Coordinates of C-alpha atoms in Angstrom, one line a residue:
Chain A
X1 CA 81.1 183.2 226.8
X2 CA 77.9 183.3 224.5
X3 CA 75.6 180.8 224.2
X4 CA 77.2 178.4 221.1
X5 CA 75.5 178.4 218.4
X6 CA 75.1 174.5 217.7
X7 CA 75.6 172.0 220.6
X8 CA 75.9 168.1 220.0
X9 CA 75.9 166.0 223.3
X10 CA 76.3 162.9 222.7
X11 CA 74.8 162.0 219.6
X12 CA 74.4 158.6 218.2
X13 CA 73.0 157.3 214.5
X14 CA 72.0 154.3 214.0
X15 CA 70.5 153.5 210.5
X16 CA 68.9 150.3 209.3
X17 CA 71.6 148.4 211.3
X18 CA 74.7 150.5 210.4
X19 CA 76.1 152.8 213.3
X20 CA 76.6 155.9 211.5
X21 CA 77.3 158.1 214.4
X22 CA 78.5 157.2 218.0
X23 CA 78.7 159.3 220.7
X24 CA 79.8 162.9 219.4
X25 CA 80.1 166.0 221.5
X26 CA 80.7 169.5 219.9
X27 CA 79.7 173.1 219.9
X28 CA 80.5 175.6 218.0
X29 CA 80.3 179.7 219.2
X30 CA 79.9 182.5 216.7
X31 CA 82.4 183.6 214.4
X32 CA 83.8 180.2 214.9
X33 CA 85.1 178.3 211.8
X34 CA 85.2 174.6 212.5
X35 CA 85.9 172.0 209.7
X36 CA 85.4 168.5 210.1
X37 CA 87.3 165.6 207.7
X38 CA 87.4 161.9 207.9
X39 CA 87.4 159.6 205.1
X40 CA 84.9 158.3 203.1
X41 CA 82.3 156.8 204.3
X42 CA 82.8 158.5 208.1
X43 CA 80.0 159.9 207.9
X44 CA 81.0 163.7 207.7
X45 CA 77.6 164.5 206.0
X46 CA 75.6 162.7 208.4
X47 CA 76.9 164.8 210.9
X48 CA 76.3 167.7 209.3
X49 CA 72.7 166.3 208.6
X50 CA 72.4 166.1 212.2
X51 CA 73.5 169.2 213.0
X52 CA 70.9 171.0 210.7
X53 CA 68.3 168.8 212.2
X54 CA 67.4 167.1 209.1
X55 CA 68.0 164.0 210.6
X56 CA 67.1 163.5 213.8
X57 CA 69.8 161.4 216.0
X58 CA 68.8 158.2 217.6
X59 CA 70.0 159.5 220.9
X60 CA 71.3 162.4 222.2
X61 CA 71.0 165.8 221.6
X62 CA 70.8 168.8 219.7
X63 CA 70.5 171.8 220.4
X64 CA 70.5 175.2 218.1
X65 CA 70.6 178.6 219.3
X66 CA 67.1 180.0 218.9
X67 CA 66.3 182.8 216.4
X68 CA 69.3 181.9 214.6
X69 CA 69.3 182.1 210.9
X70 CA 71.1 179.0 209.0
X71 CA 72.7 179.5 205.1
X72 CA 73.1 176.2 203.9
X73 CA 75.4 174.7 201.0
X74 CA 74.6 171.4 199.8
X75 CA 76.7 169.0 198.6
X76 CA 75.5 168.5 195.1
X77 CA 72.9 170.1 193.2
X78 CA 70.8 167.8 190.7
X79 CA 68.4 170.3 188.7
X80 CA 66.7 168.0 185.9
X81 CA 67.6 169.9 182.9
X82 CA 64.1 169.8 181.7
X83 CA 64.1 172.7 184.9
X84 CA 64.4 176.2 183.1
X85 CA 66.3 178.1 186.1
X86 CA 68.4 181.0 185.6
X87 CA 70.9 181.9 188.4
X88 CA 68.9 185.5 189.0
X89 CA 66.1 183.1 189.6
X90 CA 67.9 180.7 191.8
X91 CA 68.9 183.2 193.9
X92 CA 65.6 185.5 194.0
X93 CA 64.1 182.3 194.9
X94 CA 65.5 182.9 198.7
X95 CA 64.8 186.1 198.9
X96 CA 61.8 187.1 197.8
X97 CA 63.2 189.1 194.6
X98 CA 65.0 191.1 196.2
X99 CA 67.5 191.7 192.9
X100 CA 69.7 194.5 194.8
X101 CA 70.4 192.4 197.2
X102 CA 71.1 189.1 195.0
X103 CA 73.8 191.3 192.9
X104 CA 76.0 192.1 195.5
X105 CA 76.3 188.9 196.7
X106 CA 77.4 187.0 193.2
X107 CA 79.7 190.0 193.3
X108 CA 81.1 189.0 196.3
X109 CA 81.5 185.4 195.9
X110 CA 83.7 186.1 192.1
X111 CA 80.3 184.9 189.9
X112 CA 78.5 187.8 189.1
X113 CA 78.7 187.1 185.1
X114 CA 76.7 184.4 185.3
X115 CA 73.8 186.2 186.5
X116 CA 71.5 185.2 183.4
X117 CA 73.2 181.7 182.8
X118 CA 71.3 178.8 183.0
X119 CA 72.1 176.8 186.5
X120 CA 72.8 173.8 184.5
X121 CA 75.3 175.2 181.9
X122 CA 77.6 176.8 184.9
X123 CA 80.8 175.3 186.0
X124 CA 81.9 173.3 188.8
X125 CA 83.3 176.5 190.5
X126 CA 80.7 178.6 188.9
X127 CA 78.0 176.6 190.7
X128 CA 80.1 175.8 193.7
X129 CA 80.1 180.2 194.2
X130 CA 76.8 180.8 193.3
X131 CA 75.2 178.1 195.7
X132 CA 77.7 179.9 198.3
X133 CA 75.7 183.4 197.8
X134 CA 72.4 181.5 197.9
X135 CA 73.5 180.2 201.4
X136 CA 74.5 184.1 202.2
X137 CA 71.5 185.5 200.9
X138 CA 69.8 185.0 203.8
X139 CA 71.6 186.8 206.1
X140 CA 73.2 184.1 208.1
X141 CA 74.3 183.7 211.7
X142 CA 76.1 180.0 210.7
X143 CA 77.3 179.2 206.8
X144 CA 77.1 175.3 206.7
X145 CA 79.0 174.0 203.8
X146 CA 79.3 170.5 202.9
X147 CA 82.3 170.2 200.6
X148 CA 82.4 173.8 199.1
X149 CA 85.5 172.7 197.3
X150 CA 83.9 169.6 195.4
X151 CA 84.6 169.6 191.6
X152 CA 87.3 173.0 191.9
X153 CA 90.6 172.3 190.4
X154 CA 93.4 173.0 192.9
X155 CA 93.9 176.3 192.1
X156 CA 90.0 177.3 192.4
X157 CA 90.7 175.1 195.6
X158 CA 92.6 177.6 197.6
X159 CA 90.7 180.8 196.0
X160 CA 87.3 179.2 197.5
X161 CA 89.2 178.5 201.3
X162 CA 90.1 181.9 201.4
X163 CA 86.9 183.6 200.0
X164 CA 84.9 182.1 203.1
X165 CA 87.6 183.0 205.5
X166 CA 86.5 186.5 203.6
X167 CA 83.0 185.8 204.6
X168 CA 83.6 185.0 207.8
X169 CA 86.1 187.9 208.6
X170 CA 83.4 189.8 207.2
X171 CA 80.3 189.3 208.3
X172 CA 81.4 187.4 211.7
X173 CA 79.5 184.3 210.8
X174 CA 80.1 181.3 212.2
X175 CA 81.0 178.1 209.1
X176 CA 80.8 174.6 209.9
X177 CA 82.4 172.7 206.8
X178 CA 82.9 169.4 205.5
X179 CA 86.3 168.9 203.5
X180 CA 88.1 165.5 202.8
X181 CA 91.3 167.7 201.3
X182 CA 93.5 167.7 204.7
X183 CA 95.8 170.1 203.0
X184 CA 94.3 173.5 201.7
X185 CA 91.2 173.0 204.4
X186 CA 94.5 173.5 207.1
X187 CA 95.2 177.4 206.8
X188 CA 91.1 178.3 206.6
X189 CA 89.7 177.1 209.8
X190 CA 90.0 177.7 213.3
X191 CA 89.4 174.0 214.5
X192 CA 89.3 171.0 213.5
X193 CA 87.3 167.6 214.0
X194 CA 88.7 164.2 213.1
X195 CA 85.6 162.3 212.3
X196 CA 85.3 158.3 211.7
X197 CA 81.8 157.7 212.6
X198 CA 83.2 159.0 216.4
X199 CA 85.7 162.1 217.1
X200 CA 88.8 160.8 216.7
X201 CA 90.8 163.9 218.0
X202 CA 89.7 167.8 217.8
X203 CA 91.6 170.9 218.2
X204 CA 93.7 173.3 216.4
X205 CA 94.5 172.4 212.6
X206 CA 98.1 172.2 214.3
X207 CA 97.3 169.9 217.1
X208 CA 95.4 167.7 215.3
X209 CA 98.0 167.1 212.2
X210 CA 100.3 165.3 214.9
X211 CA 97.7 163.5 216.6
X212 CA 98.7 159.8 216.4
X213 CA 94.7 159.0 215.8
X214 CA 94.9 161.9 212.5
X215 CA 97.7 160.0 211.1
X216 CA 96.9 156.4 212.0
X217 CA 93.4 157.2 209.6
X218 CA 94.8 159.3 207.2
X219 CA 97.8 157.1 206.5
X220 CA 101.3 158.4 207.5
X221 CA 101.9 158.7 203.4
X222 CA 99.2 161.3 202.9
X223 CA 100.3 163.5 206.2
X224 CA 103.9 163.8 205.0
X225 CA 102.6 165.4 202.3
X226 CA 100.9 167.6 204.0
X227 CA 104.1 168.4 205.9
X228 CA 105.1 170.2 202.0
X229 CA 102.1 172.3 202.7
X230 CA 101.8 173.6 206.0
X231 CA 105.1 174.3 207.5
X232 CA 105.9 173.5 210.3
X233 CA 109.3 172.3 212.7
X234 CA 108.1 173.1 215.9
X235 CA 105.2 171.4 216.1
X236 CA 103.5 169.5 219.7
X237 CA 102.1 166.3 220.3
X238 CA 98.6 166.8 221.7
X239 CA 96.4 163.6 222.1
X240 CA 93.6 163.7 223.1
X241 CA 92.0 161.3 225.1
X242 CA 89.6 159.8 222.8
X243 CA 92.4 158.6 220.5
X244 CA 93.8 156.2 222.8
X245 CA 90.7 154.0 224.0
X246 CA 89.5 153.5 220.3
X247 CA 90.9 152.7 217.1
X248 CA 90.5 154.9 214.1
X249 CA 91.1 152.7 211.2
X250 CA 87.9 151.9 209.1
X251 CA 86.0 149.1 210.1
Chain B
X1 CA 29.7 170.5 162.4
X2 CA 29.6 171.9 166.0
X3 CA 27.3 169.9 167.0
X4 CA 27.1 170.0 171.0
X5 CA 28.8 166.6 172.1
X6 CA 31.8 167.6 170.1
X7 CA 31.4 171.1 171.6
X8 CA 31.3 169.7 175.0
X9 CA 34.8 167.7 173.8
X10 CA 36.3 170.4 172.8
X11 CA 35.9 172.6 176.1
X12 CA 36.0 169.7 178.3
X13 CA 39.5 168.6 176.5
X14 CA 40.5 172.4 176.6
X15 CA 40.4 172.4 179.9
X16 CA 42.0 169.1 181.0
X17 CA 45.1 170.7 179.1
X18 CA 44.8 173.8 180.9
X19 CA 45.1 171.7 184.0
X20 CA 47.5 169.3 182.7
X21 CA 50.5 172.2 181.7
X22 CA 51.9 173.3 184.8
X23 CA 51.4 169.9 186.4
X24 CA 52.7 168.2 183.8
X25 CA 55.8 170.8 184.1
X26 CA 56.1 169.3 187.6
X27 CA 56.4 165.5 186.4
X28 CA 58.6 166.2 184.6
X29 CA 61.2 168.5 186.8
X30 CA 60.6 166.0 189.2
X31 CA 60.5 163.2 187.6
X32 CA 56.9 161.9 188.6
X33 CA 56.2 160.2 185.3
X34 CA 55.9 157.2 186.7
X35 CA 54.4 158.3 190.0
X36 CA 51.8 159.7 187.6
X37 CA 50.8 156.7 185.2
X38 CA 50.4 154.4 189.3
X39 CA 48.1 156.4 190.3
X40 CA 45.9 156.8 186.7
X41 CA 46.3 152.8 186.9
X42 CA 44.7 152.5 189.7
X43 CA 41.3 154.5 188.5
X44 CA 40.0 151.1 187.6
X45 CA 39.6 149.8 191.3
X46 CA 38.0 153.6 191.8
X47 CA 35.4 152.5 189.2
X48 CA 34.9 149.0 191.0
X49 CA 34.6 150.9 194.2
X50 CA 31.8 153.5 192.5
X51 CA 29.7 150.4 191.3
X52 CA 30.4 148.7 194.8
X53 CA 29.4 151.4 196.8
X54 CA 26.9 152.7 194.2
X55 CA 28.4 156.0 194.3
X56 CA 29.6 158.5 191.2
X57 CA 32.2 156.9 189.5
X58 CA 34.0 159.9 189.0
X59 CA 34.1 159.7 193.2
X60 CA 35.2 156.6 193.1
X61 CA 38.3 157.5 190.9
X62 CA 39.3 160.4 193.0
X63 CA 39.0 158.7 196.2
X64 CA 41.0 156.2 195.2
X65 CA 43.7 158.2 193.3
X66 CA 44.1 160.3 196.7
X67 CA 44.5 156.7 198.9
X68 CA 47.2 155.8 196.7
X69 CA 49.3 158.6 196.6
X70 CA 49.0 158.5 200.4
X71 CA 50.0 154.7 200.4
X72 CA 53.0 156.1 197.6
X73 CA 54.0 158.8 200.4
X74 CA 54.0 156.5 202.9
X75 CA 56.1 153.7 201.4
X76 CA 58.8 155.7 200.4
X77 CA 59.6 156.3 203.5
X78 CA 61.2 152.2 203.2
X79 CA 64.2 152.0 201.9
X80 CA 63.7 148.2 201.2
X81 CA 62.6 148.4 197.4
X82 CA 63.5 151.6 195.1
X83 CA 60.8 153.3 193.9
X84 CA 60.0 152.4 190.6
X85 CA 60.2 149.1 191.5
X86 CA 57.1 149.9 194.5
X87 CA 55.6 151.8 191.4
X88 CA 55.1 149.5 189.2
X89 CA 53.8 146.8 192.0
X90 CA 51.0 149.3 192.8
X91 CA 50.1 150.1 189.4
X92 CA 50.2 146.7 187.6
X93 CA 48.6 145.6 190.9
X94 CA 45.5 147.9 191.2
X95 CA 45.0 148.1 187.1
X96 CA 44.9 144.1 188.2
X97 CA 42.5 144.2 191.2
X98 CA 40.4 146.5 189.3
X99 CA 40.2 144.3 186.5
X100 CA 38.9 141.8 188.3
X101 CA 37.1 143.1 190.9
X102 CA 34.8 144.3 188.1
X103 CA 34.4 140.8 186.5
X104 CA 33.3 139.8 189.9
X105 CA 30.5 141.9 189.5
X106 CA 27.7 140.2 186.4
X107 CA 25.2 142.5 186.1
X108 CA 27.8 145.5 185.4
X109 CA 29.3 146.1 182.2
X110 CA 31.3 149.0 181.5
X111 CA 33.1 150.5 178.3
X112 CA 36.3 149.3 179.5
X113 CA 37.7 150.6 176.1
X114 CA 36.1 154.1 177.6
X115 CA 38.1 154.1 180.6
X116 CA 41.6 152.4 178.9
X117 CA 41.6 155.3 175.9
X118 CA 39.3 157.9 176.7
X119 CA 35.7 158.9 175.7
X120 CA 36.2 162.3 175.1
X121 CA 32.8 162.5 172.5
X122 CA 30.9 160.6 175.3
X123 CA 32.0 163.8 177.7
X124 CA 28.3 165.1 179.9
X125 CA 27.6 168.2 181.0
X126 CA 28.7 166.6 184.9
X127 CA 31.7 165.8 183.3
X128 CA 32.1 169.4 182.0
X129 CA 32.0 170.2 185.8
X130 CA 34.3 167.9 187.3
X131 CA 36.8 169.3 185.0
X132 CA 36.2 172.9 185.5
X133 CA 36.1 172.6 188.9
X134 CA 38.1 169.3 190.1
X135 CA 40.6 170.7 187.6
X136 CA 40.3 174.4 188.8
X137 CA 40.8 173.8 192.3
X138 CA 44.2 171.4 191.6
X139 CA 45.3 174.5 189.7
X140 CA 44.7 176.9 192.4
X141 CA 46.0 174.6 195.2
X142 CA 49.2 174.5 192.5
X143 CA 49.4 178.0 192.1
X144 CA 49.1 178.8 195.7
X145 CA 51.7 176.2 196.8
X146 CA 53.9 177.1 193.3
X147 CA 57.0 179.2 195.1
X148 CA 58.0 176.5 197.7
X149 CA 57.2 173.7 195.1
X150 CA 60.0 175.1 193.2
X151 CA 62.4 175.8 196.4
X152 CA 61.6 171.6 196.7
X153 CA 62.3 170.5 193.2
X154 CA 65.3 172.3 193.4
X155 CA 66.9 171.0 196.3
X156 CA 64.9 169.3 199.3
X157 CA 66.7 169.9 201.9
X158 CA 67.9 173.2 200.6
X159 CA 64.1 173.9 201.2
X160 CA 64.4 172.5 204.2
X161 CA 66.7 174.4 206.4
X162 CA 65.3 177.7 204.7
X163 CA 62.1 176.6 206.3
X164 CA 60.0 175.1 204.0
X165 CA 57.5 172.5 205.2
X166 CA 58.6 170.0 203.0
X167 CA 56.7 167.1 204.2
X168 CA 53.3 168.9 204.2
X169 CA 54.0 170.0 200.6
X170 CA 54.8 167.2 198.9
X171 CA 51.6 165.8 200.1
X172 CA 49.2 168.3 199.3
X173 CA 51.1 168.5 195.8
X174 CA 50.8 164.8 195.7
X175 CA 47.1 165.3 196.6
X176 CA 46.5 168.0 193.8
X177 CA 48.0 165.2 191.1
X178 CA 45.7 162.8 191.9
X179 CA 42.8 165.2 191.6
X180 CA 44.1 166.0 188.5
X181 CA 45.1 162.5 187.3
X182 CA 41.4 161.8 188.0
X183 CA 40.0 164.5 186.4
X184 CA 42.2 164.0 183.1
X185 CA 41.2 160.5 182.7
X186 CA 37.4 161.0 181.4
X187 CA 39.4 162.6 178.2
X188 CA 42.3 160.8 177.6
X189 CA 42.1 157.5 179.6
X190 CA 44.2 155.9 182.1
X191 CA 46.8 154.4 179.8
X192 CA 47.0 157.7 178.1
X193 CA 46.7 160.5 181.1
X194 CA 50.5 160.7 181.6
X195 CA 51.3 161.5 177.8
X196 CA 49.2 164.6 178.2
X197 CA 51.4 165.5 181.2
X198 CA 55.0 165.0 179.6
X199 CA 54.2 165.2 176.3
X200 CA 53.2 168.9 176.2
X201 CA 55.8 169.9 178.8
X202 CA 58.8 168.1 177.3
X203 CA 57.9 170.5 174.0
X204 CA 57.5 173.7 175.6
X205 CA 61.0 173.3 177.6
X206 CA 63.1 174.1 174.4
X207 CA 61.1 177.8 174.8
X208 CA 60.9 178.2 177.9
X209 CA 63.6 180.6 180.0
X210 CA 61.4 180.1 183.3
X211 CA 59.7 177.6 185.0
X212 CA 56.0 180.2 184.4
X213 CA 56.7 180.2 181.0
X214 CA 57.2 176.8 180.9
X215 CA 54.0 175.9 182.2
X216 CA 52.3 178.4 180.5
X217 CA 53.4 177.1 177.2
X218 CA 52.6 173.2 178.2
X219 CA 49.2 174.3 178.6
X220 CA 49.2 175.7 175.1
X221 CA 50.6 173.1 173.7
X222 CA 47.8 170.7 175.5
X223 CA 45.1 172.8 174.2
X224 CA 46.8 172.4 171.0
X225 CA 47.3 168.7 170.8
X226 CA 43.6 168.3 172.1
X227 CA 42.4 170.9 169.2
X228 CA 43.9 168.8 166.5
X229 CA 43.4 165.1 167.8
X230 CA 39.7 166.0 168.4
X231 CA 39.7 167.7 164.7
X232 CA 41.6 164.1 163.9
X233 CA 39.0 162.3 165.6
X234 CA 36.7 164.1 163.5
X235 CA 37.5 163.6 160.3
X236 CA 38.6 160.6 160.3
X237 CA 37.1 158.4 162.6
X238 CA 39.7 157.4 165.1
X239 CA 39.7 157.3 168.8
X240 CA 39.6 160.3 170.3
X241 CA 42.1 160.0 173.1
X242 CA 44.8 158.5 171.4
X243 CA 43.9 161.1 168.9
X244 CA 44.9 163.6 170.9
X245 CA 48.1 162.3 172.3
X246 CA 49.2 161.7 168.8
X247 CA 48.2 165.3 168.0
X248 CA 50.8 165.9 170.6
X249 CA 53.5 163.6 169.7
X250 CA 52.8 165.5 165.9
X251 CA 53.7 169.1 167.6
X252 CA 57.1 167.5 169.7
X253 CA 58.3 166.7 166.6
X254 CA 57.7 170.1 164.7
X255 CA 58.7 172.1 167.7
X256 CA 62.1 170.2 167.1
X257 CA 61.9 171.9 163.9
X258 CA 61.8 175.4 164.9
X259 CA 64.9 177.2 166.5
X260 CA 64.2 177.9 170.0
X261 CA 66.2 180.1 172.3
X262 CA 67.2 177.1 174.6
X263 CA 68.5 175.5 171.8
X264 CA 70.6 177.9 170.7
X265 CA 72.0 179.0 173.9
X266 CA 72.8 175.3 174.3
X267 CA 74.4 175.5 170.5
X268 CA 76.5 178.3 171.5
X269 CA 78.3 176.8 175.3
X270 CA 79.2 173.9 173.6

């Protein structure tokens, strides 16, 4: 097997006396889609920031494959209303004004019509698509998406996840994303990592959703609702060792 | 009517307005108005330093502004105090420390009002040199950092992931602003420096379709304000620095009567 794109080894992070990440280990291989889910305050965004090298861990190792290009889609984009910025300019800032590159990308994510719009006037869904296009501009080996469907209605969310899946199939890039909507993401991911400061459980979507740690973390009701979306009766209980030792409740 | 001092005032004022435009745009985009104010407030401490060390007062101001910029940058990494609280402490602390220090120097009598509100009519050739060399350097530096600064203004982490040395560029940018503020002191005074940064930029926003046009328009509007203010000051015998700011405010208000490309789009969008 080839060298993983990202490898986290016993990563701990403590800021101002608060433990944000505890003994996190995982790796991400080429072309793989990994989704991090967890409740609010579980450290999902923090984990992305550590993996990207934006935040240094208190202890442990973060290894990124050398020479890898990363496309990053941040959770929020706060641009002051006084900043005159069109979508065209926003995208071309990442690629030395090569417009011939920008146009097909924008079409690929389904936002070709906003090319000349000002960034501040975009709707939630349009902005997410433009941010996704920006992440793709530099032809990344790895896409890191922080809540890519934020502020998008349910129908649009399904579409966006399908789009993300297509992007991986077409480009073969690995994708690491954060999400807290459980049901929609299940279909569009190879592996799920359930985080509540430490990794509660991980594995295929199927195995995770039946994991007691997952059930405990998100509550039985949420999980039963989930069953409506993922039609699956023949599941197997797949416990991960970590969960039996530790409570996954929000402390 | 074009006496030497008036010509010098006009040339100096226009030079400052040209530099202030692009910097003011970044100050508005990045919400650094209070930061600029804090730097300007420290200028009096620079004046005091100049007297104590017997160096050129402008050198003193530049040095103190740079030191404060470094101090502010470093202290923003802590999370105990909100940054505007911190800026308030530095701004008023530095201003008061400057006033107190000057009060200790019995043999020094300075034109305090001139430092607070500017004295453009007293601009000498040395001041012009500062404005054009110092201001030119600041502007050159800004042009050099232009693209990465735009990327940082959009999203710092995104810029970092894309390989921009965010911290180093922020350092340099704050240093350049500190230099600009020090250079602008002479024209509008420490209490009004920020106004010449933000009013032209705010005026330009409605007519700007991209960052470069906004910066350029800000410069031109600033030049208009300087010309207007100087004329008013000369005509009505009013203090020059405040007259320039009043001129800038007048242009700001008048600009609302002109329909801009931005306003039409905003209306049709809603």
